[in-house]
Amino acid sequence: MKIAYLVILLLLTGCMTKPVPVRMEFPNAPQSLLKKCEELKTLEPKAGGTPITELLKTVVTNYTMYYECSNKVDGWNEWYSNIKKIYDEVGK
Amino acid sequence: MWLLHLLPDSLLEFIVNTVLILGIVLTLLSFFVLNRILRFIPGLASYHTLIQIVSVVILAAGLYFKGGYVTEMMWREEVKRVQEELNQAKNKAAEVVVKVEEKVVFKDRVVRERGETIIQYVDREIVKKEEVVKYIENCPVPAEIIDIHNQAAQINAAARGEKK
């Protein structure tokens, strides 16, 4: 009986599973997406009041910075969805 | 079975097939031929059962190794296939990186240029307009408004735990 157990155990070793020894590197992201978004600009109040055009220019600069940051987020989304699609196909 | 990785394919196949064929031949001989021969050799007749057991053990080992070898080869093929697919995926990913990089750089450049154009327009045209000049002279933006603007621009500082 003991021998039978040993034989069954021996045969079961053939059913052992193992991880597939493939090396997968994490895909690189575009360099421009790795830069942090800039801090929005503030305005130094001037004695006797600040001209409205100065405020306007700061707002325009901040809008510009917002859209630059928004482009980065869009870029990340596009990068992720494409990379996911590509790597989901592997091993199918 | 991981030890099989250390042997070359051809040597592995040769060993496995040799053991299997040896097992089959010995089993057939020991069960159907050897008993007729050993009957005439009294000294060896008692070893008949032992020879049969050894033959079956070799056959079982041969079958086991054959199964292991076939599985091993399937694994190696699978690994090769997945590795190739991963290499292709890596190349495609590199193309995506270039595509996204170019797109973001282009959009950033357009946004920056448009922003600069608007600021230049303000400096060049808007500040010269009579009603604007009059407005700037008569209605400077109070410091409180500038403070509120600055606070709004630094809202994120609160999320980072900085005191502004």
XYZ file of N, CA and C in Angstrom:
768
model
N 0.833 -1.220 0.000
C 0.000 0.000 0.000
C 0.858 1.256 0.000
N 1.938 1.214 0.826
C 2.836 2.369 0.896
C 3.484 2.624 -0.458
N 3.817 1.500 -1.103
C 4.450 1.632 -2.428
C 3.474 2.254 -3.415
N 2.197 1.859 -3.297
C 1.171 2.429 -4.184
C 1.069 3.941 -3.990
N 1.112 4.370 -2.707
C 1.078 5.817 -2.433
C 2.267 6.526 -3.066
N 3.432 5.875 -2.915
C 4.641 6.487 -3.472
C 4.553 6.605 -4.992
N 4.023 5.540 -5.607
C 3.891 5.544 -7.071
C 2.938 6.650 -7.511
N 1.789 6.780 -6.789
C 0.808 7.835 -7.128
C 1.449 9.211 -6.964
N 2.200 9.364 -5.858
C 2.876 10.642 -5.606
C 3.867 10.969 -6.715
N 4.607 9.933 -7.113
C 5.591 10.106 -8.183
C 4.912 10.525 -9.482
N 3.793 9.838 -9.778
C 3.079 10.160 -11.020
C 2.480 11.560 -10.976
N 2.035 11.957 -9.782
C 1.430 13.295 -9.664
C 2.454 14.413 -9.881
N 3.724 14.125 -9.664
C 4.742 15.166 -9.884
C 4.742 15.611 -11.350
N 4.267 14.716 -12.216
C 4.157 15.080 -13.635
C 3.125 16.152 -13.879
N 2.195 16.322 -12.939
C 1.128 17.325 -13.095
C 1.527 18.691 -12.529
N 2.739 18.788 -12.006
C 3.158 20.056 -11.388
C 3.130 21.181 -12.416
N 2.658 22.310 -11.984
C 2.679 23.469 -12.882
C 3.844 24.365 -12.486
N 4.262 25.184 -13.397
C 5.374 26.086 -13.100
C 5.126 27.397 -13.838
N 5.700 28.480 -13.374
C 5.500 29.737 -14.086
C 6.250 29.729 -15.417
N 5.663 30.411 -16.405
C 6.318 30.472 -17.713
C 7.526 31.402 -17.592
N 8.725 30.911 -17.867
C 9.913 31.739 -17.660
C 10.152 32.742 -18.784
N 9.265 33.720 -18.893
C 9.481 34.781 -19.883
C 9.725 36.088 -19.135
N 10.530 36.955 -19.760
C 10.887 38.207 -19.111
C 10.112 39.342 -19.765
N 9.348 40.023 -18.946
C 8.548 41.130 -19.485
C 8.988 42.434 -18.837
N 9.366 43.374 -19.680
C 9.778 44.683 -19.146
C 8.572 45.613 -19.129
N 8.511 46.448 -18.121
C 7.423 47.424 -18.070
C 7.636 48.438 -19.203
N 6.593 48.678 -20.009
C 6.792 49.573 -21.157
C 7.127 51.010 -20.749
N 7.967 51.641 -21.564
C 8.360 53.028 -21.282
C 7.215 53.986 -21.592
N 7.184 55.069 -20.857
C 6.190 56.124 -21.129
C 6.891 57.278 -21.846
N 6.151 58.053 -22.632
C 6.768 59.200 -23.313
C 7.371 60.183 -22.297
N 8.534 60.702 -22.639
C 9.256 61.610 -21.730
C 8.434 62.857 -21.360
N 7.693 63.363 -22.361
C 6.950 64.606 -22.101
C 5.853 64.404 -21.047
N 5.413 63.143 -20.892
C 4.365 62.877 -19.898
C 4.944 62.751 -18.490
N 6.243 62.574 -18.413
C 6.863 62.355 -17.106
C 7.162 63.670 -16.375
N 7.030 64.785 -17.122
C 7.260 66.086 -16.470
C 6.043 66.474 -15.639
N 6.313 67.071 -14.504
C 5.188 67.508 -13.657
C 4.507 68.729 -14.266
N 3.224 68.877 -13.963
C 2.525 70.090 -14.401
C 3.051 71.271 -13.579
N 3.188 72.404 -14.253
C 3.727 73.580 -13.545
C 2.690 74.177 -12.594
N 3.200 74.856 -11.595
C 2.310 75.557 -10.661
C 1.719 76.783 -11.372
N 0.458 77.071 -11.079
C -0.172 78.247 -11.702
C 0.487 79.523 -11.190
N 0.514 80.519 -12.049
C 1.173 81.794 -11.699
C 0.268 82.634 -10.790
N 0.937 83.318 -9.889
C 0.206 84.275 -9.049
C 0.659 85.684 -9.429
N -0.023 86.670 -8.864
C 0.249 88.058 -9.252
C 0.608 88.854 -8.001
N 1.689 89.628 -8.118
C 2.076 90.485 -6.987
C 1.210 91.754 -7.006
N 0.445 91.998 -5.959
C -0.352 93.244 -5.950
C 0.556 94.470 -5.921
N 0.240 95.431 -6.745
C 1.067 96.641 -6.795
C 0.431 97.745 -5.944
N 1.309 98.570 -5.441
C 0.804 99.705 -4.644
C -0.022 100.620 -5.544
N -1.173 100.963 -5.093
C -2.051 101.834 -5.894
C -2.870 101.070 -6.900
N -2.844 99.736 -6.796
C -3.690 98.909 -7.668
C -2.937 98.325 -8.843
N -3.405 97.145 -9.253
C -2.752 96.431 -10.367
C -3.572 96.668 -11.635
N -2.901 96.957 -12.767
C -3.661 97.144 -14.006
C -4.386 95.844 -14.384
N -5.602 96.025 -14.889
C -6.426 94.863 -15.257
C -5.725 93.993 -16.311
N -4.900 94.633 -17.143
C -4.205 93.862 -18.195
C -3.186 92.885 -17.591
N -2.606 93.267 -16.458
C -1.659 92.350 -15.795
C -2.392 91.104 -15.309
N -3.571 91.376 -14.723
C -4.388 90.254 -14.251
C -4.795 89.372 -15.441
N -5.165 90.022 -16.531
C -5.585 89.297 -17.736
C -4.455 88.417 -18.271
N -3.240 88.974 -18.296
C -2.102 88.210 -18.819
C -1.778 87.004 -17.921
N -1.928 87.203 -16.617
C -1.680 86.079 -15.692
C -2.716 84.985 -15.899
N -3.976 85.416 -16.087
C -5.041 84.434 -16.326
C -4.780 83.671 -17.628
N -4.354 84.397 -18.655
C -4.060 83.738 -19.942
C -2.909 82.735 -19.760
N -1.880 83.152 -19.029
C -0.742 82.248 -18.773
C -1.211 80.990 -18.036
N -2.089 81.205 -17.075
C -2.582 80.047 -16.313
C -3.465 79.128 -17.164
N -4.253 79.729 -18.049
C -5.052 78.899 -18.967
C -4.117 78.058 -19.839
N -3.065 78.702 -20.311
C -2.088 77.999 -21.154
C -1.504 76.808 -20.392
N -1.134 77.069 -19.138
C -0.544 75.997 -18.330
C -1.550 74.886 -18.054
N -2.802 75.281 -17.874
C -3.842 74.265 -17.661
C -3.929 73.355 -18.891
N -3.957 73.945 -20.076
C -4.095 73.132 -21.286
C -2.861 72.273 -21.545
N -1.703 72.789 -21.160
C -0.491 71.966 -21.295
C -0.601 70.728 -20.394
N -1.097 70.957 -19.183
C -1.264 69.852 -18.235
C -2.350 68.889 -18.730
N -3.418 69.477 -19.286
C -4.514 68.667 -19.820
C -4.018 67.782 -20.971
N -3.084 68.321 -21.779
C -2.498 67.513 -22.867
C -1.751 66.313 -22.302
N -1.101 66.523 -21.167
C -0.364 65.417 -20.530
C -1.344 64.312 -20.089
N -2.433 64.733 -19.484
C -3.430 63.739 -19.025
C -3.999 62.974 -20.226
N -4.329 63.727 -21.286
C -4.823 63.061 -22.503
C -3.777 62.085 -23.035
N -2.525 62.530 -22.987
C -1.423 61.674 -23.446
C -1.320 60.400 -22.629
N -1.433 60.542 -21.308
C -1.394 59.351 -20.438
C -2.540 58.402 -20.776
N -3.735 58.958 -20.972
C -4.893 58.115 -21.294
C -4.682 57.366 -22.608
N -4.177 58.094 -23.592
C -3.948 57.468 -24.900
C -2.860 56.396 -24.788
N -1.782 56.741 -24.084
C -0.683 55.784 -23.894
C -1.200 54.521 -23.201
N -1.948 54.706 -22.117
C -2.435 53.549 -21.339
C -3.361 52.661 -22.169
N -4.330 53.274 -22.863
C -5.292 52.443 -23.593
C -4.601 51.678 -24.726
N -3.628 52.323 -25.380
C -2.898 51.629 -26.456
C -2.023 50.510 -25.912
N -1.309 50.824 -24.846
C -0.398 49.821 -24.267
C -1.200 48.640 -23.713
N -2.323 48.928 -23.088
C -3.164 47.858 -22.539
C -3.640 46.928 -23.656
N -4.087 47.559 -24.770
C -4.568 46.780 -25.910
C -3.457 45.863 -26.435
N -2.257 46.425 -26.534
C -1.129 45.651 -27.079
C -0.775 44.482 -26.163
N -0.661 44.762 -24.867
C -0.215 43.710 -23.945
C -1.323 42.707 -23.588
N -2.592 43.114 -23.760
C -3.686 42.166 -23.543
C -3.692 41.069 -24.616
N -3.117 41.385 -25.775
C -3.088 40.422 -26.868
C -2.019 39.340 -26.658
N -1.036 39.651 -25.810
C 0.067 38.696 -25.586
C -0.438 37.468 -24.827
N -0.089 36.293 -25.338
C -0.413 35.037 -24.650
C -1.818 34.542 -24.908
N -2.561 35.224 -25.809
C -3.932 34.763 -26.092
C -3.922 33.620 -27.083
N 10.900 17.960 -13.078
C 11.007 18.136 -14.519
C 11.882 19.327 -14.901
N 12.102 20.243 -13.930
C 12.905 21.434 -14.249
C 14.339 21.066 -14.615
N 14.772 19.864 -14.137
C 16.137 19.420 -14.442
C 16.321 19.188 -15.944
N 15.185 18.902 -16.620
C 15.239 18.633 -18.059
C 15.754 19.843 -18.836
N 15.606 21.037 -18.240
C 16.073 22.262 -18.895
C 17.581 22.230 -19.131
N 18.277 21.461 -18.272
C 19.737 21.477 -18.330
C 20.286 20.617 -19.477
N 19.440 19.747 -20.005
C 19.921 18.857 -21.071
C 19.514 19.387 -22.447
N 20.388 19.144 -23.464
C 19.993 19.544 -24.822
C 18.820 18.693 -25.319
N 18.017 19.268 -26.191
C 16.802 18.583 -26.673
C 17.098 17.210 -27.264
N 18.126 17.146 -28.133
C 18.397 15.897 -28.857
C 18.801 14.785 -27.878
N 19.638 15.138 -26.905
C 20.087 14.142 -25.927
C 18.908 13.659 -25.074
N 18.094 14.611 -24.703
C 16.907 14.313 -23.886
C 15.965 13.363 -24.621
N 15.730 13.670 -25.893
C 14.827 12.845 -26.702
C 15.399 11.436 -26.867
N 16.708 11.380 -27.089
C 17.366 10.077 -27.274
C 17.223 9.220 -26.011
N 17.505 9.817 -24.862
C 17.432 9.073 -23.586
C 16.008 8.582 -23.339
N 15.058 9.480 -23.514
C 13.647 9.142 -23.243
C 13.173 8.021 -24.166
N 13.470 8.160 -25.461
C 13.032 7.135 -26.417
C 13.720 5.804 -26.157
N 15.013 5.884 -25.791
C 15.751 4.646 -25.509
C 15.123 3.908 -24.325
N 14.845 4.630 -23.264
C 14.253 4.000 -22.069
C 12.885 3.416 -22.410
N 12.095 4.158 -23.178
C 10.748 3.691 -23.531
C 10.806 2.433 -24.398
N 11.633 2.494 -25.425
C 11.734 1.341 -26.340
C 12.288 0.124 -25.592
N 13.312 0.387 -24.759
C 13.882 -0.695 -23.955
C 12.811 -1.321 -23.062
N 11.996 -0.476 -22.460
C 10.912 -0.946 -21.585
C 9.911 -1.783 -22.355
N 9.527 -1.315 -23.549
C 8.549 -2.057 -24.365
C 9.123 -3.418 -24.778
N 10.363 -3.377 -25.281
C 10.989 -4.615 -25.765
C 11.156 -5.609 -24.617
N 11.686 -5.127 -23.476
C 11.906 -6.022 -22.333
C 10.589 -6.581 -21.797
N 9.560 -5.753 -21.757
C 8.260 -6.222 -21.263
C 7.687 -7.296 -22.181
N 7.739 -7.038 -23.476
C 7.232 -8.034 -24.433
C 8.021 -9.336 -24.326
N 9.345 -9.187 -24.246
C 10.188 -10.380 -24.154
C 9.910 -11.142 -22.859
N 9.864 -10.400 -21.749
C 9.715 -11.065 -20.453
C 8.355 -11.735 -20.283
N 7.345 -11.207 -20.939
C 6.003 -11.787 -20.772
C 5.682 -12.867 -21.812
N 6.228 -12.728 -23.009
C 5.811 -13.649 -24.080
C 6.924 -14.552 -24.621
N 8.158 -14.208 -24.429
C 9.239 -14.985 -25.040
C 10.151 -15.629 -23.992
N 10.536 -14.801 -22.992
C 11.570 -15.224 -22.040
C 11.178 -16.480 -21.244
N 9.876 -16.588 -20.912
C 9.442 -17.745 -20.115
C 9.681 -19.063 -20.860
N 9.527 -19.007 -22.185
C 9.745 -20.221 -22.986
C 11.234 -20.591 -23.045
N 12.068 -19.568 -23.035
C 13.520 -19.831 -23.094
C 14.031 -20.278 -21.722
N 13.583 -19.538 -20.673
C 14.097 -19.812 -19.321
C 13.676 -21.191 -18.788
N 12.604 -21.717 -19.384
C 12.129 -23.041 -18.970
C 13.236 -24.099 -19.134
N 14.060 -23.850 -20.134
C 15.135 -24.818 -20.421
C 16.428 -24.507 -19.656
N 16.452 -23.406 -18.910
C 17.648 -23.061 -18.131
C 17.235 -23.037 -16.659
N 17.352 -24.130 -15.947
C 16.837 -24.230 -14.577
C 17.411 -23.165 -13.639
N 18.649 -22.792 -13.785
C 19.279 -21.811 -12.875
C 18.661 -20.430 -12.962
N 18.211 -20.048 -14.164
C 17.690 -18.681 -14.367
C 16.160 -18.592 -14.275
N 15.491 -19.754 -14.262
C 14.019 -19.767 -14.260
C 13.437 -19.006 -13.082
N 14.132 -19.051 -11.935
C 13.595 -18.366 -10.740
C 13.657 -16.835 -10.884
N 14.470 -16.355 -11.804
C 14.581 -14.899 -11.999
C 13.517 -14.347 -12.952
N 12.685 -15.209 -13.469
C 11.711 -14.776 -14.472
C 10.808 -13.628 -13.978
N 10.253 -13.815 -12.762
C 9.358 -12.781 -12.196
C 10.113 -11.471 -11.968
N 11.331 -11.611 -11.461
C 12.147 -10.409 -11.216
C 12.402 -9.644 -12.526
N 12.712 -10.394 -13.571
C 12.947 -9.757 -14.884
C 11.681 -9.058 -15.370
N 10.538 -9.713 -15.136
C 9.251 -9.091 -15.546
C 9.026 -7.777 -14.792
N 9.291 -7.805 -13.471
C 9.086 -6.586 -12.665
C 10.004 -5.462 -13.150
N 11.276 -5.820 -13.362
C 12.247 -4.812 -13.836
C 11.795 -4.253 -15.194
N 11.321 -5.120 -16.070
C 10.868 -4.684 -17.402
C 9.705 -3.702 -17.290
N 8.755 -4.054 -16.415
C 7.584 -3.168 -16.246
C 8.015 -1.829 -15.643
N 8.938 -1.888 -14.692
C 9.425 -0.634 -14.088
C 10.104 0.244 -15.148
N 10.918 -0.382 -16.001
C 11.583 0.391 -17.072
C 10.543 0.961 -18.039
N 9.524 0.142 -18.369
C 8.455 0.622 -19.266
C 7.714 1.808 -18.631
N 7.389 1.662 -17.327
C 6.673 2.749 -16.642
C 7.525 4.014 -16.611
N 8.837 3.830 -16.332
C 9.737 4.992 -16.301
C 9.807 5.628 -17.681
N 9.872 4.769 -18.709
C 9.930 5.282 -20.086
C 8.700 6.092 -20.424
N 7.518 5.560 -20.047
C 6.260 6.287 -20.307
C 6.228 7.615 -19.556
N 6.681 7.545 -18.303
C 6.690 8.761 -17.472
C 7.598 9.826 -18.088
N 8.792 9.382 -18.475
C 9.740 10.344 -19.069
C 9.221 10.877 -20.402
N 8.572 9.995 -21.173
C 8.042 10.433 -22.476
C 6.983 11.531 -22.258
N 6.095 11.248 -21.278
C 5.061 12.244 -20.956
C 5.689 13.558 -20.515
N 6.697 13.431 -19.640
C 7.390 14.628 -19.149
C 8.087 15.364 -20.278
N 8.691 14.588 -21.190
C 9.425 15.205 -22.305
C 8.474 15.963 -23.230
N 7.340 15.311 -23.555
C 6.361 15.964 -24.442
C 5.850 17.259 -23.787
N 5.544 17.169 -22.483
C 5.071 18.363 -21.768
C 6.146 19.447 -21.773
N 7.389 19.027 -21.534
C 8.512 19.970 -21.509
C 8.642 20.685 -22.861
N 8.525 19.912 -23.933
C 8.642 20.500 -25.268
C 7.503 21.474 -25.541
N 6.283 21.097 -25.057
C 5.135 22.001 -25.231
C 5.382 23.311 -24.491
N 5.947 23.174 -23.267
C 6.251 24.371 -22.478
C 7.270 25.253 -23.182
N 8.314 24.589 -23.696
C 9.358 25.369 -24.362
C 8.793 26.124 -25.563
N 7.917 25.452 -26.315
C 7.282 26.090 -27.473
C 6.426 27.282 -27.021
N 5.693 27.026 -25.918
C 4.812 28.074 -25.396
C 5.633 29.291 -24.943
N 6.729 29.012 -24.244
C 7.615 30.087 -23.771
C 8.153 30.872 -24.954
N 8.582 30.127 -25.995
C 9.143 30.769 -27.185
C 8.091 31.681 -27.844
N 6.871 31.140 -27.930
C 5.784 31.896 -28.575
C 5.470 33.172 -27.789
N 5.337 33.013 -26.448
C 4.997 34.177 -25.613
C 6.126 35.206 -25.644
N 7.382 34.717 -25.634
C 8.521 35.640 -25.677
C 8.520 36.439 -26.984
N 8.217 35.736 -28.096
C 8.149 36.420 -29.394
C 7.031 37.464 -29.399
N 5.884 37.081 -28.841
C 4.761 38.023 -28.774
C 5.118 39.235 -27.912
N 5.860 38.963 -26.830
C 6.268 40.069 -25.955
C 7.236 41.010 -26.670
N 8.132 40.428 -27.459
C 9.063 41.272 -28.228
C 8.310 42.146 -29.222
N 7.295 41.530 -29.868
C 6.478 42.303 -30.817
C 5.727 43.411 -30.080
N 5.194 43.042 -28.898
C 4.457 44.033 -28.094
C 5.377 45.181 -27.693
N 6.629 44.844 -27.371
C 7.600 45.871 -26.974
C 7.836 46.856 -28.135
N 7.949 46.295 -29.341
C 8.157 47.158 -30.515
C 6.939 48.048 -30.770
N 5.752 47.429 -30.649
C 4.527 48.216 -30.859
C 4.418 49.305 -29.793
N 4.782 48.947 -28.543
C 4.717 49.923 -27.442
C 5.655 51.088 -27.712
N 6.822 50.781 -28.276
C 7.786 51.853 -28.599
C 7.194 52.797 -29.645
N 6.449 52.216 -30.607
C 5.801 53.056 -31.634
C 4.742 53.953 -30.991
N 3.995 53.372 -30.052
C 2.959 54.148 -29.346
C 3.601 55.316 -28.588
N 4.735 55.039 -27.934
C 5.434 56.081 -27.166
C 5.806 57.245 -28.090
N 6.362 56.911 -29.260
C 6.768 57.954 -30.210
C 5.544 58.752 -30.669
N 4.466 58.011 -30.985
C 3.244 58.655 -31.494
C 2.663 59.620 -30.447
N 2.544 59.114 -29.208
C 1.965 59.937 -28.133
C 2.879 61.133 -27.832
N 4.189 60.872 -27.807
C 5.168 61.938 -27.526
C 5.022 63.070 -28.557
N 4.974 62.680 -29.827
C 4.866 63.689 -30.899
C 3.562 64.480 -30.762
N 2.494 63.753 -30.454
C 1.180 64.395 -30.330
C 1.182 65.416 -29.182
N 1.710 64.986 -28.016
C 1.702 65.865 -26.837
C 2.604 67.083 -27.083
N 3.782 66.835 -27.652
C 4.710 67.951 -27.915
C 4.059 68.949 -28.879
N 3.401 68.425 -29.912
C 2.742 69.306 -30.890
C 1.635 70.123 -30.219
N 0.775 69.441 -29.439
C -0.343 70.138 -28.796
C 0.165 71.177 -27.793
N 1.228 70.817 -27.056
C 1.815 71.766 -26.095
C 2.345 73.001 -26.819
N 2.998 72.757 -27.962
C 3.577 73.880 -28.711
C 2.469 74.813 -29.211
N 1.394 74.200 -29.728
C 0.268 75.008 -30.227
C -0.335 75.836 -29.085
N -0.550 75.179 -27.940
C -1.150 75.867 -26.788
C -0.249 77.020 -26.331
N 1.060 76.747 -26.235
C 2.011 77.784 -25.771
C 2.049 78.956 -26.758
N 2.077 78.622 -28.038
C 2.131 79.683 -29.056
C 0.866 80.540 -29.019
N -0.279 79.862 -28.878
C -1.546 80.614 -28.824
C -1.568 81.505 -27.586
N -1.096 80.988 -26.457
C -1.048 81.762 -25.219
C -0.147 82.985 -25.374
N 1.038 82.748 -25.967
C 1.975 83.860 -26.171
C 1.389 84.897 -27.127
N 0.692 84.393 -28.153
C 0.079 85.304 -29.131
C -0.950 86.209 -28.441
N -1.738 85.607 -27.573
C -2.770 86.400 -26.876
C -2.111 87.442 -25.968
N -1.058 87.036 -25.247
C -0.370 87.986 -24.350
C 0.276 89.113 -25.165
N 0.884 88.729 -26.301
C 1.486 89.758 -27.170
C 0.425 90.706 -27.703
N -0.722 90.148 -28.036
C -1.831 90.970 -28.533
C -2.287 91.964 -27.456
N -2.347 91.468 -26.202
C -2.720 92.353 -25.095
C -1.704 93.480 -24.980
N -0.411 93.146 -25.009
C 0.660 94.147 -24.873
C 0.696 95.110 -26.054
N 0.414 94.558 -27.256
C 0.571 95.344 -28.480
C -0.672 96.180 -28.794
N -1.850 95.600 -28.626
C -3.077 96.253 -29.084
C -3.972 96.739 -27.942
N -4.253 95.811 -27.039
C -5.269 96.103 -26.021
C -4.879 97.296 -25.149
N -3.587 97.308 -24.731
C -3.178 98.385 -23.814
C -3.174 99.758 -24.482
N -3.259 99.771 -25.813
C -3.235 101.054 -26.530
C -4.639 101.601 -26.791
N -5.615 100.764 -26.619
C -6.978 101.212 -26.905
C -7.394 102.255 -25.870
N -8.012 103.279 -26.390
C -8.325 104.443 -25.545
C -9.167 104.068 -24.323
N -10.238 103.293 -24.577
C -11.113 102.949 -23.445
C -10.408 102.062 -22.420
N -9.466 101.253 -22.922
C -8.710 100.388 -22.012
C -7.744 101.234 -21.188
N -7.070 102.125 -21.849
C -6.122 103.019 -21.153
C -6.863 103.776 -20.053
N -8.042 104.300 -20.457
C -8.861 105.056 -19.494
C -9.263 104.153 -18.318
N -9.608 102.888 -18.652
C -10.045 101.948 -17.612
C -8.882 101.624 -16.666
N -7.692 101.390 -17.272
C -6.519 101.046 -16.453
C -6.195 102.191 -15.497
N -6.277 103.417 -16.033
C -5.932 104.579 -15.193
C -6.938 104.795 -14.066
N -8.212 104.583 -14.395
C -9.254 104.894 -13.417
C -9.643 103.722 -12.513
N -9.476 102.527 -13.015
C -9.942 101.364 -12.236
C -8.836 100.324 -12.031
N -7.861 100.603 -11.234
C -6.857 99.577 -10.932
C -7.491 98.446 -10.116
N -6.998 97.224 -10.333
C -7.595 96.078 -9.633
C -7.151 96.131 -8.172
N -8.093 96.109 -7.245
C -7.714 96.177 -5.831
C -6.924 94.942 -5.380
N -6.110 95.144 -4.355
C -5.262 94.058 -3.837
C -6.084 92.852 -3.390
N -7.322 93.100 -2.905
C -8.182 91.993 -2.441
C -8.508 91.035 -3.595
N -8.775 91.639 -4.751
C -9.102 90.810 -5.925
C -7.883 89.976 -6.331
N -6.714 90.632 -6.302
C -5.471 89.924 -6.648
C -5.243 88.779 -5.658
N -5.503 89.043 -4.382
C -5.338 88.009 -3.351
C -6.234 86.803 -3.630
N -7.499 87.100 -3.967
C -8.443 86.010 -4.267
C -7.954 85.208 -5.475
N -7.494 85.936 -6.486
C -6.951 85.260 -7.672
C -5.784 84.354 -7.284
N -4.885 84.898 -6.461
C -3.714 84.113 -6.045
C -4.114 82.890 -5.215
N -5.107 83.092 -4.372
C -5.579 81.951 -3.567
C -6.137 80.844 -4.472
N -6.900 81.300 -5.476
C -7.484 80.321 -6.409
C -6.386 79.590 -7.175
N -5.334 80.338 -7.527
C -4.229 79.715 -8.273
C -3.463 78.719 -7.406
N -3.596 78.881 -6.088
C -2.834 78.005 -5.185
C -3.742 77.058 -4.387
N -4.932 76.802 -4.908
C -5.868 75.895 -4.229
C -5.218 74.539 -3.963
N -4.416 74.100 -4.925
C -3.791 72.785 -4.826
C -2.862 72.658 -3.615
N -2.364 73.798 -3.129
C -1.456 73.767 -1.975
C -2.163 73.151 -0.762
N -3.479 73.423 -0.647
C -4.246 72.877 0.476
C -4.287 71.352 0.400
N -4.425 70.839 -0.831
C -4.473 69.385 -1.012
C -3.136 68.740 -0.656
N -2.075 69.510 -0.834
C -0.736 68.976 -0.511
C -0.377 69.208 0.958
N -1.289 69.850 1.686
C -1.053 70.091 3.103
C -0.181 71.299 3.388
N 0.056 72.128 2.341
C 0.846 73.338 2.571
C -0.075 74.460 3.004
N 0.440 75.285 3.863
C -0.384 76.399 4.340
C -0.109 77.615 3.480
N -1.126 78.140 2.824
C -0.940 79.313 1.966
C -1.846 80.429 2.421
